[in-house]
Every structure is written in C-alpha cells, then in structure tokens.
C-alpha cells in the first residue's frame, strides 16, 4: 500500500519539476531575444574595457565586451607623435569594440 503512495508522490514531483524546468527555459529564451550587440566604431584614448563597462552599465546589464587592439603601425605613429608633444599615452589603444 505504501509503495503505491510513494510512486504517486514521485510521479507528481517529476511532473512538477518538468514544468518548472520548462518555465525556466522559456524565461531564458525570452531574455535571449532581448539581447543585442552594440558596435562602437571608435574608442577614445585612455578608454579600456573596465571604464567602458562602467559607463555603459547605467543603460543595462553588460555581459561581454570585446575591444579590438589598434593596428601596430598606427600605434607606432601615435606613440611617435605623442612623444614629441607631451610624453604621450603609452598604453594599449583600441580601434573598435563590440
């Protein structure tokens, strides 16, 4: 008699957990539909991923940031020009970002 009740409880629990999993999956799918990619065609000097995340986080959740490093030839020219003026910005520069 108790085995029958135990089986019924197990069956109810499995149905409940399946519906919960399905609901959670649907919620995740809805969130995924709202995601987007922002393209940044120019990254200002002295801007790094940490600073960019700080600025953009006021508009919503930021998951990943990718900043493309500037071309090595461009970096050489920038360093040469800046060194002549005022010591210049020596850190890694970025050309664009996603």
Short mmCIF file of N, CA and C in Angstrom, two decimals:
data_model
loop_
_atom_site.label_atom_id
_atom_site.label_comp_id
_atom_site.label_asym_id
_atom_site.label_seq_id
_atom_site.Cartn_x
_atom_site.Cartn_y
_atom_site.Cartn_z
N UNK A 1 0.82 -1.18 0.00
CA UNK A 1 0.00 0.00 0.00
C UNK A 1 0.87 1.26 0.00
N UNK A 2 1.91 1.26 0.83
CA UNK A 2 2.76 2.44 0.92
C UNK A 2 3.59 2.62 -0.35
N UNK A 3 3.91 1.52 -1.01
CA UNK A 3 4.68 1.62 -2.25
C UNK A 3 3.88 2.37 -3.31
N UNK A 4 2.60 2.15 -3.37
CA UNK A 4 1.73 2.83 -4.33
C UNK A 4 1.69 4.33 -4.07
N UNK A 5 1.61 4.72 -2.80
CA UNK A 5 1.61 6.15 -2.44
C UNK A 5 2.95 6.79 -2.78
N UNK A 6 4.02 6.06 -2.52
CA UNK A 6 5.36 6.58 -2.79
C UNK A 6 5.53 6.82 -4.30
N UNK A 7 5.04 5.90 -5.11
CA UNK A 7 5.13 6.05 -6.56
C UNK A 7 4.34 7.26 -7.03
N UNK A 8 3.16 7.47 -6.46
CA UNK A 8 2.33 8.62 -6.82
C UNK A 8 3.05 9.93 -6.48
N UNK A 9 3.67 9.99 -5.31
CA UNK A 9 4.41 11.20 -4.91
C UNK A 9 5.58 11.45 -5.86
N UNK A 10 6.31 10.40 -6.19
CA UNK A 10 7.43 10.55 -7.11
C UNK A 10 6.96 11.04 -8.47
N UNK A 11 5.82 10.52 -8.93
CA UNK A 11 5.28 10.91 -10.22
C UNK A 11 4.87 12.39 -10.22
N UNK A 12 4.22 12.84 -9.13
CA UNK A 12 3.81 14.24 -9.01
C UNK A 12 5.02 15.16 -8.97
N UNK A 13 6.05 14.77 -8.22
CA UNK A 13 7.26 15.59 -8.11
C UNK A 13 7.96 15.71 -9.46
N UNK A 14 8.01 14.62 -10.21
CA UNK A 14 8.69 14.68 -11.51
C UNK A 14 7.92 15.57 -12.48
N UNK A 15 6.58 15.52 -12.45
CA UNK A 15 5.78 16.39 -13.32
C UNK A 15 5.98 17.85 -12.94
N UNK A 16 6.02 18.12 -11.64
CA UNK A 16 6.20 19.49 -11.16
C UNK A 16 7.58 20.02 -11.56
N UNK A 17 8.61 19.21 -11.41
CA UNK A 17 9.96 19.66 -11.75
C UNK A 17 10.11 19.86 -13.25
N UNK A 18 9.43 19.03 -14.05
CA UNK A 18 9.49 19.20 -15.50
C UNK A 18 8.85 20.52 -15.92
N UNK A 19 7.71 20.85 -15.31
CA UNK A 19 7.05 22.10 -15.67
C UNK A 19 7.88 23.31 -15.22
N UNK A 20 8.56 23.18 -14.08
CA UNK A 20 9.42 24.26 -13.61
C UNK A 20 10.60 24.46 -14.56
N UNK A 21 11.20 23.35 -15.00
CA UNK A 21 12.32 23.43 -15.94
C UNK A 21 11.88 24.07 -17.25
N UNK A 22 10.71 23.67 -17.71
CA UNK A 22 10.20 24.22 -18.96
C UNK A 22 9.95 25.72 -18.84
N UNK A 23 9.38 26.14 -17.71
CA UNK A 23 9.11 27.56 -17.49
C UNK A 23 10.42 28.35 -17.43
N UNK A 24 11.42 27.81 -16.74
CA UNK A 24 12.71 28.48 -16.64
C UNK A 24 13.36 28.60 -18.01
N UNK A 25 13.23 27.56 -18.83
CA UNK A 25 13.79 27.57 -20.17
C UNK A 25 13.12 28.64 -21.03
N UNK A 26 11.81 28.78 -20.90
CA UNK A 26 11.08 29.80 -21.65
C UNK A 26 11.50 31.21 -21.22
N UNK A 27 11.73 31.40 -19.93
CA UNK A 27 12.18 32.71 -19.43
C UNK A 27 13.56 33.05 -19.99
N UNK A 28 14.45 32.08 -20.01
CA UNK A 28 15.79 32.30 -20.56
C UNK A 28 15.72 32.63 -22.05
N UNK A 29 14.84 31.96 -22.77
CA UNK A 29 14.69 32.22 -24.20
C UNK A 29 14.18 33.64 -24.43
N UNK A 30 13.26 34.10 -23.59
CA UNK A 30 12.74 35.46 -23.71
C UNK A 30 13.84 36.48 -23.45
N UNK A 31 14.69 36.21 -22.46
CA UNK A 31 15.81 37.12 -22.18
C UNK A 31 16.78 37.15 -23.36
N UNK A 32 17.02 36.00 -23.97
CA UNK A 32 17.94 35.92 -25.10
C UNK A 32 17.43 36.72 -26.28
N UNK A 33 16.11 36.78 -26.46
CA UNK A 33 15.55 37.56 -27.55
C UNK A 33 15.77 39.06 -27.35
N UNK A 34 15.91 39.50 -26.12
CA UNK A 34 16.08 40.92 -25.83
C UNK A 34 17.54 41.36 -25.93
N UNK A 35 18.45 40.43 -26.01
CA UNK A 35 19.87 40.78 -26.07
C UNK A 35 20.21 41.41 -27.41
N UNK A 36 21.25 42.21 -27.41
CA UNK A 36 21.70 42.82 -28.65
C UNK A 36 23.20 43.06 -28.61
N UNK A 37 23.73 43.42 -29.74
CA UNK A 37 25.15 43.71 -29.85
C UNK A 37 25.28 45.18 -30.23
N UNK A 38 26.11 45.89 -29.51
CA UNK A 38 26.38 47.29 -29.81
C UNK A 38 27.77 47.38 -30.44
N UNK A 39 27.86 48.03 -31.58
CA UNK A 39 29.14 48.21 -32.25
C UNK A 39 29.63 49.62 -31.96
N UNK A 40 30.85 49.73 -31.51
CA UNK A 40 31.47 51.02 -31.23
C UNK A 40 32.56 51.22 -32.28
N UNK A 41 32.35 52.16 -33.19
CA UNK A 41 33.28 52.32 -34.31
C UNK A 41 34.58 53.01 -33.90
N UNK A 42 34.55 53.75 -32.83
CA UNK A 42 35.76 54.44 -32.38
C UNK A 42 35.81 54.38 -30.86
N UNK A 43 36.97 54.06 -30.33
CA UNK A 43 37.18 54.02 -28.89
C UNK A 43 38.10 55.18 -28.52
N UNK A 44 37.69 56.07 -27.64
CA UNK A 44 38.52 57.21 -27.27
C UNK A 44 39.83 56.78 -26.59
N UNK A 45 40.85 57.63 -26.66
CA UNK A 45 42.10 57.32 -25.96
C UNK A 45 41.85 57.16 -24.45
N UNK A 46 42.64 56.39 -23.80
CA UNK A 46 42.56 56.12 -22.35
C UNK A 46 41.33 55.31 -21.96
N UNK A 47 40.57 54.82 -22.93
CA UNK A 47 39.37 54.03 -22.63
C UNK A 47 39.75 52.55 -22.66
N UNK A 48 39.43 51.85 -21.59
CA UNK A 48 39.69 50.41 -21.53
C UNK A 48 38.37 49.70 -21.24
N UNK A 49 38.33 48.37 -21.30
CA UNK A 49 37.06 47.66 -21.09
C UNK A 49 36.41 47.94 -19.73
N UNK A 50 37.20 48.14 -18.70
CA UNK A 50 36.64 48.40 -17.37
C UNK A 50 35.90 49.73 -17.35
N UNK A 51 36.53 50.76 -17.91
CA UNK A 51 35.92 52.08 -17.94
C UNK A 51 34.68 52.09 -18.84
N UNK A 52 34.77 51.38 -19.96
CA UNK A 52 33.64 51.30 -20.88
C UNK A 52 32.46 50.59 -20.23
N UNK A 53 32.72 49.51 -19.50
CA UNK A 53 31.65 48.78 -18.80
C UNK A 53 30.99 49.68 -17.77
N UNK A 54 31.79 50.48 -17.07
CA UNK A 54 31.26 51.38 -16.05
C UNK A 54 30.32 52.41 -16.69
N UNK A 55 30.71 52.94 -17.83
CA UNK A 55 29.90 53.95 -18.50
C UNK A 55 28.60 53.35 -19.04
N UNK A 56 28.70 52.19 -19.70
CA UNK A 56 27.54 51.60 -20.35
C UNK A 56 26.59 50.88 -19.40
N UNK A 57 27.05 50.53 -18.21
CA UNK A 57 26.21 49.77 -17.28
C UNK A 57 25.01 50.58 -16.78
N UNK A 58 25.04 51.89 -16.91
CA UNK A 58 23.89 52.68 -16.49
C UNK A 58 22.69 52.47 -17.42
N UNK A 59 22.92 51.92 -18.61
CA UNK A 59 21.84 51.68 -19.57
C UNK A 59 21.30 50.25 -19.52
N UNK A 60 21.97 49.37 -18.80
CA UNK A 60 21.51 47.99 -18.70
C UNK A 60 22.67 47.06 -18.38
N UNK A 61 22.35 45.77 -18.30
CA UNK A 61 23.35 44.77 -17.95
C UNK A 61 24.30 44.55 -19.13
N UNK A 62 25.58 44.59 -18.88
CA UNK A 62 26.60 44.36 -19.90
C UNK A 62 27.20 42.98 -19.64
N UNK A 63 27.11 42.10 -20.62
CA UNK A 63 27.62 40.75 -20.41
C UNK A 63 29.07 40.62 -20.86
N UNK A 64 29.35 40.92 -22.10
CA UNK A 64 30.71 40.78 -22.61
C UNK A 64 31.10 42.03 -23.37
N UNK A 65 32.38 42.37 -23.29
CA UNK A 65 32.92 43.50 -24.03
C UNK A 65 34.15 43.01 -24.77
N UNK A 66 34.22 43.31 -26.05
CA UNK A 66 35.42 43.00 -26.82
C UNK A 66 35.89 44.28 -27.48
N UNK A 67 37.12 44.66 -27.22
CA UNK A 67 37.73 45.81 -27.86
C UNK A 67 38.89 45.31 -28.72
N UNK A 68 38.84 45.65 -30.00
CA UNK A 68 39.90 45.22 -30.93
C UNK A 68 41.12 46.11 -30.73
N UNK A 69 42.30 45.51 -30.56
CA UNK A 69 43.51 46.32 -30.41
C UNK A 69 43.81 47.08 -31.70
N UNK A 70 44.39 48.25 -31.54
CA UNK A 70 44.70 49.05 -32.72
C UNK A 70 45.80 48.38 -33.54
N UNK A 71 45.87 48.77 -34.78
CA UNK A 71 46.87 48.24 -35.70
C UNK A 71 48.27 48.62 -35.21
N UNK A 72 49.24 47.70 -35.25
CA UNK A 72 50.59 48.02 -34.75
C UNK A 72 51.23 49.23 -35.43
N UNK A 73 50.99 49.40 -36.74
CA UNK A 73 51.59 50.55 -37.43
C UNK A 73 50.97 51.86 -36.92
N UNK A 74 49.68 51.85 -36.64
CA UNK A 74 49.01 53.03 -36.09
C UNK A 74 49.54 53.34 -34.71
N UNK A 75 49.80 52.31 -33.94
CA UNK A 75 50.32 52.51 -32.59
C UNK A 75 51.70 53.16 -32.62
N UNK A 76 52.55 52.74 -33.56
CA UNK A 76 53.89 53.32 -33.68
C UNK A 76 53.77 54.80 -34.01
N UNK A 77 52.89 55.14 -34.97
CA UNK A 77 52.71 56.55 -35.33
C UNK A 77 52.18 57.37 -34.16
N UNK A 78 51.21 56.82 -33.44
CA UNK A 78 50.62 57.53 -32.30
C UNK A 78 51.66 57.77 -31.23
N UNK A 79 52.46 56.76 -30.94
CA UNK A 79 53.49 56.92 -29.90
C UNK A 79 54.52 57.96 -30.32
N UNK A 80 54.89 57.96 -31.60
CA UNK A 80 55.88 58.91 -32.09
C UNK A 80 55.35 60.34 -31.99
N UNK A 81 54.10 60.55 -32.41
CA UNK A 81 53.51 61.89 -32.37
C UNK A 81 53.34 62.38 -30.94
N UNK A 82 52.85 61.52 -30.07
CA UNK A 82 52.60 61.92 -28.69
C UNK A 82 53.90 62.16 -27.93
N UNK A 83 54.92 61.41 -28.24
CA UNK A 83 56.19 61.58 -27.55
C UNK A 83 56.77 62.96 -27.84
N UNK A 84 56.58 63.42 -29.07
CA UNK A 84 57.08 64.74 -29.45
C UNK A 84 56.37 65.83 -28.65
N UNK A 85 55.07 65.67 -28.45
CA UNK A 85 54.30 66.71 -27.78
C UNK A 85 54.50 66.72 -26.27
N UNK A 86 54.05 65.65 -25.62
CA UNK A 86 53.99 65.75 -24.16
C UNK A 86 54.26 64.43 -23.43
N UNK A 87 55.04 63.58 -23.99
CA UNK A 87 55.28 62.32 -23.30
C UNK A 87 54.29 61.26 -23.73
N UNK A 88 53.08 61.66 -24.03
CA UNK A 88 52.09 60.82 -24.67
C UNK A 88 51.49 59.70 -23.86
N UNK A 89 50.52 59.11 -24.46
CA UNK A 89 49.77 57.99 -23.91
C UNK A 89 50.46 56.71 -24.37
N UNK A 90 51.01 55.94 -23.45
CA UNK A 90 51.81 54.77 -23.81
C UNK A 90 51.04 53.46 -23.74
N UNK A 91 49.83 53.47 -23.23
CA UNK A 91 49.07 52.23 -23.06
C UNK A 91 48.54 51.70 -24.38
N UNK A 92 47.97 50.50 -24.30
CA UNK A 92 47.34 49.86 -25.45
C UNK A 92 46.14 50.68 -25.91
N UNK A 93 46.05 50.94 -27.19
CA UNK A 93 44.90 51.63 -27.74
C UNK A 93 43.96 50.63 -28.40
N UNK A 94 42.72 51.03 -28.59
CA UNK A 94 41.73 50.15 -29.21
C UNK A 94 41.10 50.88 -30.38
N UNK A 95 40.83 50.16 -31.45
CA UNK A 95 40.28 50.79 -32.64
C UNK A 95 38.75 50.71 -32.69
N UNK A 96 38.17 49.58 -32.26
CA UNK A 96 36.72 49.41 -32.30
C UNK A 96 36.31 48.42 -31.23
N UNK A 97 35.02 48.32 -31.00
CA UNK A 97 34.56 47.40 -29.96
C UNK A 97 33.16 46.88 -30.22
N UNK A 98 32.86 45.78 -29.55
CA UNK A 98 31.54 45.14 -29.62
C UNK A 98 31.02 44.94 -28.23
#
